mmCIF file of C-alpha atoms in Angstrom:
data_model
loop_
_atom_site.group_PDB
_atom_site.id
_atom_site.type_symbol
_atom_site.label_atom_id
_atom_site.label_comp_id
_atom_site.label_asym_id
_atom_site.label_seq_id
_atom_site.Cartn_x
_atom_site.Cartn_y
_atom_site.Cartn_z
ATOM 1 C CA ALA A 268 -86.414 -105.327 54.083
ATOM 2 C CA GLN A 269 -88.016 -106.831 51.256
ATOM 3 C CA SER A 270 -86.193 -109.014 49.083
ATOM 4 C CA VAL A 271 -86.708 -111.711 46.209
ATOM 5 C CA ALA A 272 -84.459 -114.437 45.420
ATOM 6 C CA GLN A 273 -84.650 -116.179 41.702
ATOM 7 C CA PRO A 274 -82.500 -119.211 42.245
ATOM 8 C CA GLU A 275 -82.044 -120.675 38.942
ATOM 9 C CA ASP A 276 -80.086 -118.053 36.400
ATOM 10 C CA GLN A 277 -81.492 -120.393 33.536
ATOM 11 C CA VAL A 278 -84.571 -122.126 32.723
ATOM 12 C CA ASN A 279 -84.614 -124.905 29.701
ATOM 13 C CA VAL A 280 -87.732 -126.441 28.439
ATOM 14 C CA ALA A 281 -88.762 -127.764 25.632
ATOM 15 C CA GLU A 282 -91.837 -126.865 23.975
ATOM 16 C CA GLY A 283 -95.106 -128.474 25.059
ATOM 17 C CA ASN A 284 -93.072 -129.553 28.237
ATOM 18 C CA PRO A 285 -94.786 -127.461 31.624
ATOM 19 C CA LEU A 286 -92.419 -125.036 32.992
ATOM 20 C CA THR A 287 -91.372 -123.524 36.354
ATOM 21 C CA VAL A 288 -89.976 -120.675 37.374
ATOM 22 C CA LYS A 289 -89.133 -120.496 41.106
ATOM 23 C CA CYS A 290 -89.387 -117.655 43.161
ATOM 24 C CA THR A 291 -89.028 -117.047 46.996
ATOM 25 C CA TYR A 292 -89.354 -113.443 49.185
ATOM 26 C CA SER A 293 -88.972 -112.330 52.135
ATOM 27 C CA VAL A 294 -90.993 -109.394 53.851
ATOM 28 C CA SER A 295 -91.748 -108.105 57.240
ATOM 29 C CA GLY A 296 -95.623 -108.576 56.738
ATOM 30 C CA ASN A 297 -97.585 -109.919 54.072
ATOM 31 C CA PRO A 298 -96.669 -109.325 50.644
ATOM 32 C CA TYR A 299 -98.135 -108.193 47.145
ATOM 33 C CA LEU A 300 -96.027 -110.261 44.629
ATOM 34 C CA PHE A 301 -95.846 -109.753 40.860
ATOM 35 C CA TRP A 302 -94.503 -111.720 37.938
ATOM 36 C CA TYR A 303 -93.279 -109.346 34.885
ATOM 37 C CA VAL A 304 -91.614 -110.862 31.332
ATOM 38 C CA GLN A 305 -88.946 -108.640 29.586
ATOM 39 C CA TYR A 306 -88.055 -109.326 25.577
ATOM 40 C CA PRO A 307 -84.631 -108.232 24.262
ATOM 41 C CA ASN A 308 -84.363 -104.280 24.327
ATOM 42 C CA ARG A 309 -87.909 -104.330 25.515
ATOM 43 C CA GLY A 310 -88.943 -102.972 28.701
ATOM 44 C CA LEU A 311 -91.188 -105.235 31.726
ATOM 45 C CA GLN A 312 -94.426 -106.409 30.867
ATOM 46 C CA PHE A 313 -96.848 -107.174 33.604
ATOM 47 C CA LEU A 314 -98.409 -110.999 33.950
ATOM 48 C CA LEU A 315 -99.910 -111.496 36.977
ATOM 49 C CA LYS A 316 -100.061 -110.403 40.640
ATOM 50 C CA TYR A 317 -101.115 -111.529 44.165
ATOM 51 C CA ILE A 318 -102.763 -109.417 46.336
ATOM 52 C CA THR A 319 -105.178 -111.992 48.645
ATOM 53 C CA GLY A 320 -107.617 -114.667 47.887
ATOM 54 C CA ASP A 321 -106.728 -117.815 46.051
ATOM 55 C CA ASN A 322 -103.455 -118.835 46.217
ATOM 56 C CA LEU A 323 -103.576 -119.661 42.583
ATOM 57 C CA VAL A 324 -103.651 -116.651 40.255
ATOM 58 C CA LYS A 325 -103.693 -116.741 36.396
ATOM 59 C CA GLY A 326 -102.269 -114.283 34.117
ATOM 60 C CA SER A 327 -101.703 -113.372 30.852
ATOM 61 C CA TYR A 328 -100.329 -115.512 27.656
ATOM 62 C CA GLY A 329 -101.286 -119.062 29.831
ATOM 63 C CA PHE A 330 -99.198 -118.486 33.030
ATOM 64 C CA GLU A 331 -100.138 -118.936 36.249
ATOM 65 C CA ALA A 332 -98.575 -118.521 39.638
ATOM 66 C CA GLU A 333 -99.103 -120.667 42.971
ATOM 67 C CA PHE A 334 -98.636 -118.342 46.182
ATOM 68 C CA ASN A 335 -97.483 -120.498 49.417
ATOM 69 C CA LYS A 336 -97.154 -118.902 52.549
ATOM 70 C CA SER A 337 -95.385 -121.872 54.387
ATOM 71 C CA GLN A 338 -92.596 -121.594 51.841
ATOM 72 C CA THR A 339 -92.674 -117.890 51.281
ATOM 73 C CA SER A 340 -93.385 -119.057 47.547
ATOM 74 C CA PHE A 341 -94.376 -117.564 44.520
ATOM 75 C CA HIS A 342 -93.763 -120.112 41.696
ATOM 76 C CA LEU A 343 -94.558 -119.067 37.765
ATOM 77 C CA LYS A 344 -96.190 -122.172 36.007
ATOM 78 C CA LYS A 345 -97.571 -122.715 32.417
ATOM 79 C CA PRO A 346 -98.858 -125.920 31.382
ATOM 80 C CA SER A 347 -97.075 -126.282 28.222
ATOM 81 C CA ALA A 348 -94.248 -124.155 27.126
ATOM 82 C CA LEU A 349 -94.263 -122.211 23.678
ATOM 83 C CA VAL A 350 -91.181 -121.021 22.122
ATOM 84 C CA SER A 351 -92.391 -117.736 22.081
ATOM 85 C CA ASP A 352 -92.232 -117.947 25.950
ATOM 86 C CA SER A 353 -88.361 -117.552 25.581
ATOM 87 C CA ALA A 354 -87.407 -114.415 27.948
ATOM 88 C CA LEU A 355 -86.667 -112.758 30.833
ATOM 89 C CA TYR A 356 -88.662 -113.259 34.006
ATOM 90 C CA PHE A 357 -88.757 -111.280 36.850
ATOM 91 C CA CYS A 358 -90.474 -111.608 40.236
ATOM 92 C CA ALA A 359 -91.261 -108.620 42.439
ATOM 93 C CA VAL A 360 -92.617 -108.514 46.264
ATOM 94 C CA ARG A 361 -93.976 -104.996 47.873
ATOM 95 C CA ASP A 362 -94.710 -105.353 51.593
ATOM 96 C CA ARG A 363 -98.285 -104.749 52.020
ATOM 97 C CA PHE A 364 -98.072 -102.625 55.229
ATOM 98 C CA SER A 365 -94.515 -100.842 54.787
ATOM 99 C CA GLY A 366 -95.858 -97.683 53.184
ATOM 100 C CA ASN A 367 -95.117 -95.960 50.395
ATOM 101 C CA THR A 368 -92.348 -98.718 49.188
ATOM 102 C CA PRO A 369 -91.650 -99.456 45.314
ATOM 103 C CA LEU A 370 -91.450 -103.061 43.924
ATOM 104 C CA VAL A 371 -88.661 -105.026 44.618
ATOM 105 C CA PHE A 372 -87.161 -107.370 41.957
ATOM 106 C CA GLY A 373 -85.004 -110.407 41.691
ATOM 107 C CA LYS A 374 -82.195 -110.868 39.253
ATOM 108 C CA GLY A 375 -84.485 -112.559 36.960
ATOM 109 C CA THR A 376 -84.344 -115.858 35.346
ATOM 110 C CA ARG A 377 -84.079 -116.372 31.730
ATOM 111 C CA LEU A 378 -86.425 -119.350 29.629
ATOM 112 C CA SER A 379 -85.673 -120.736 26.968
ATOM 113 C CA VAL A 380 -88.004 -122.785 25.139
ATOM 114 C CA ILE A 381 -86.502 -125.129 22.811
ATOM 115 C CA ALA A 382 -88.588 -126.029 19.959
ATOM 116 C CA ASP B 152 -99.788 -95.588 21.689
ATOM 117 C CA THR B 153 -101.103 -95.034 25.879
ATOM 118 C CA GLY B 154 -98.169 -96.362 27.383
ATOM 119 C CA VAL B 155 -95.505 -95.381 29.407
ATOM 120 C CA SER B 156 -93.280 -93.293 26.796
ATOM 121 C CA GLN B 157 -89.638 -92.853 27.429
ATOM 122 C CA ASP B 158 -87.205 -90.757 25.064
ATOM 123 C CA PRO B 159 -84.385 -91.475 23.712
ATOM 124 C CA ARG B 160 -84.260 -94.907 23.218
ATOM 125 C CA HIS B 161 -80.356 -95.046 23.103
ATOM 126 C CA LYS B 162 -78.069 -92.645 24.407
ATOM 127 C CA ILE B 163 -74.482 -92.668 23.882
ATOM 128 C CA THR B 164 -72.284 -90.166 25.593
ATOM 129 C CA LYS B 165 -68.440 -89.289 26.414
ATOM 130 C CA ARG B 166 -67.202 -89.411 29.855
ATOM 131 C CA GLY B 167 -68.235 -86.167 31.833
ATOM 132 C CA GLN B 168 -71.201 -85.554 29.710
ATOM 133 C CA ASN B 169 -74.517 -84.632 31.419
ATOM 134 C CA VAL B 170 -77.460 -86.348 30.405
ATOM 135 C CA THR B 171 -81.282 -86.270 30.745
ATOM 136 C CA PHE B 172 -84.133 -88.323 30.202
ATOM 137 C CA ARG B 173 -87.154 -88.194 29.752
ATOM 138 C CA CYS B 174 -90.780 -90.120 30.621
ATOM 139 C CA ASP B 175 -94.245 -89.623 29.716
ATOM 140 C CA PRO B 176 -96.293 -91.953 32.179
ATOM 141 C CA ILE B 177 -100.016 -93.278 31.331
ATOM 142 C CA SER B 178 -102.080 -90.258 31.952
ATOM 143 C CA GLU B 179 -103.664 -90.127 35.046
ATOM 144 C CA HIS B 180 -101.419 -92.304 36.611
ATOM 145 C CA ASN B 181 -100.258 -89.940 39.651
ATOM 146 C CA ARG B 182 -97.191 -92.641 41.079
ATOM 147 C CA LEU B 183 -93.982 -92.615 38.549
ATOM 148 C CA TYR B 184 -90.983 -94.527 39.498
ATOM 149 C CA TRP B 185 -87.612 -94.583 38.040
ATOM 150 C CA TYR B 186 -85.318 -97.860 37.985
ATOM 151 C CA ARG B 187 -82.114 -98.770 36.947
ATOM 152 C CA GLN B 188 -81.272 -102.347 35.465
ATOM 153 C CA THR B 189 -78.121 -103.698 34.742
ATOM 154 C CA LEU B 190 -77.133 -106.540 32.395
ATOM 155 C CA GLY B 191 -77.987 -109.995 34.727
ATOM 156 C CA GLN B 192 -79.633 -108.231 37.030
ATOM 157 C CA GLY B 193 -82.948 -106.962 37.957
ATOM 158 C CA PRO B 194 -84.551 -103.838 37.759
ATOM 159 C CA GLU B 195 -82.918 -101.273 40.763
ATOM 160 C CA PHE B 196 -85.332 -98.706 42.488
ATOM 161 C CA LEU B 197 -84.176 -95.513 42.191
ATOM 162 C CA THR B 198 -86.685 -92.899 42.872
ATOM 163 C CA TYR B 199 -90.462 -92.141 42.836
ATOM 164 C CA PHE B 200 -93.040 -89.516 42.547
ATOM 165 C CA GLN B 201 -96.912 -89.193 43.701
ATOM 166 C CA ASN B 202 -98.145 -86.327 41.316
ATOM 167 C CA GLU B 203 -95.290 -83.412 41.566
ATOM 168 C CA ALA B 204 -93.893 -84.750 44.957
ATOM 169 C CA GLN B 205 -90.716 -86.761 45.219
ATOM 170 C CA LEU B 206 -91.549 -89.279 47.895
ATOM 171 C CA GLU B 207 -88.552 -91.367 47.908
ATOM 172 C CA LYS B 208 -84.666 -90.016 46.476
ATOM 173 C CA SER B 209 -82.555 -91.730 49.122
ATOM 174 C CA ARG B 210 -81.980 -94.410 46.825
ATOM 175 C CA LEU B 211 -80.303 -92.278 44.080
ATOM 176 C CA LEU B 212 -77.083 -93.566 43.396
ATOM 177 C CA SER B 213 -74.984 -90.200 43.936
ATOM 178 C CA ASP B 214 -75.481 -87.235 44.332
ATOM 179 C CA ARG B 215 -74.654 -86.885 40.148
ATOM 180 C CA PHE B 216 -78.648 -88.208 40.116
ATOM 181 C CA SER B 217 -81.358 -86.185 39.788
ATOM 182 C CA ALA B 218 -85.135 -86.377 39.168
ATOM 183 C CA GLU B 219 -87.960 -83.932 38.432
ATOM 184 C CA ARG B 220 -91.818 -84.061 37.535
ATOM 185 C CA PRO B 221 -92.511 -80.571 37.786
ATOM 186 C CA LYS B 222 -96.170 -80.452 36.664
ATOM 187 C CA GLY B 223 -97.221 -83.925 38.325
ATOM 188 C CA SER B 224 -97.070 -85.499 34.411
ATOM 189 C CA PHE B 225 -93.292 -86.303 32.589
ATOM 190 C CA SER B 226 -90.712 -86.753 34.294
ATOM 191 C CA THR B 227 -86.660 -86.147 33.717
ATOM 192 C CA LEU B 228 -83.902 -87.715 35.117
ATOM 193 C CA GLU B 229 -80.579 -86.260 34.652
ATOM 194 C CA ILE B 230 -77.363 -87.355 35.335
ATOM 195 C CA GLN B 231 -74.228 -85.398 35.818
ATOM 196 C CA ARG B 232 -70.640 -85.848 34.991
ATOM 197 C CA THR B 233 -71.245 -89.173 33.743
ATOM 198 C CA GLU B 234 -69.116 -92.239 34.482
ATOM 199 C CA GLN B 235 -68.482 -95.486 32.506
ATOM 200 C CA GLY B 236 -70.499 -97.114 35.460
ATOM 201 C CA ASP B 237 -73.423 -95.411 34.601
ATOM 202 C CA SER B 238 -74.005 -97.519 31.881
ATOM 203 C CA ALA B 239 -77.085 -99.502 31.919
ATOM 204 C CA MET B 240 -80.451 -99.791 31.016
ATOM 205 C CA TYR B 241 -82.914 -97.225 32.665
ATOM 206 C CA LEU B 242 -86.581 -98.007 33.161
ATOM 207 C CA CYS B 243 -89.301 -95.539 34.169
ATOM 208 C CA ALA B 244 -92.759 -96.794 35.532
ATOM 209 C CA SER B 245 -96.460 -95.577 36.173
ATOM 210 C CA SER B 246 -99.500 -96.355 38.412
ATOM 211 C CA ILE B 247 -102.202 -95.634 39.791
ATOM 212 C CA LEU B 248 -102.391 -94.481 43.575
ATOM 213 C CA THR B 249 -105.868 -96.828 44.840
ATOM 214 C CA GLY B 250 -103.883 -98.607 47.380
ATOM 215 C CA MET B 251 -101.041 -100.836 47.511
ATOM 216 C CA ASN B 252 -101.512 -103.657 45.291
ATOM 217 C CA THR B 253 -101.471 -102.207 41.530
ATOM 218 C CA GLU B 254 -98.438 -103.114 39.079
ATOM 219 C CA ALA B 255 -96.620 -101.120 37.864
ATOM 220 C CA PHE B 256 -96.612 -100.246 33.953
ATOM 221 C CA PHE B 257 -92.999 -100.205 32.464
ATOM 222 C CA GLY B 258 -91.997 -98.294 29.338
ATOM 223 C CA GLN B 259 -88.962 -99.594 26.904
ATOM 224 C CA GLY B 260 -86.537 -97.744 28.653
ATOM 225 C CA THR B 261 -83.548 -95.423 27.732
ATOM 226 C CA ARG B 262 -80.661 -97.392 27.373
ATOM 227 C CA LEU B 263 -77.120 -95.494 28.096
ATOM 228 C CA THR B 264 -73.861 -96.198 27.273
ATOM 229 C CA VAL B 265 -70.701 -94.090 28.416
ATOM 230 C CA VAL B 266 -67.729 -94.481 26.730
#
């Protein structure tokens, strides 16, 4: 079974500081990993994904994430946070070889960037 | 707008009534997913279609829930005899079947309130 853990319900960071939102996953095989962002009363917007290759992937709005197979992690990062980054962030996983499975999401982490 | 469209955006219904939600996926996306999201939780997978075929429906929450995609384009999700516990955001997403790694694009959701 696939699962995702986002250990922090809330992350607070000052504007201009680097931010990290943590994600660990569990799959039986190799993972496809995704980050989505959700603004109030909106659907989820795709940020970035890891499929294969370079462990550091870059996505929208200056976000990046690093895949670490040994730690089964896929933490979301940004070098300099903006107030407009404040939102709910979801990590998701799919097992590469498990057939027609949908994305499995974590519970989400609320990011608050303080001016 | 060529994104995923959901209708209605909000629905308030009395307990025991039936409700139906519609989702129009991105044109030519052959996969369509339904998720449910409750407060403080990540999206929970319900069911999905590949073209008009419903490939997974065991995750539908009860036999009161059903979904269709009759012509492989738009989809409907119906909840019969609604209960207060059905109050949630219902999200639709679509993707193209080109392998296991494609991200899903989400609509803005339908917020259901059962009173």
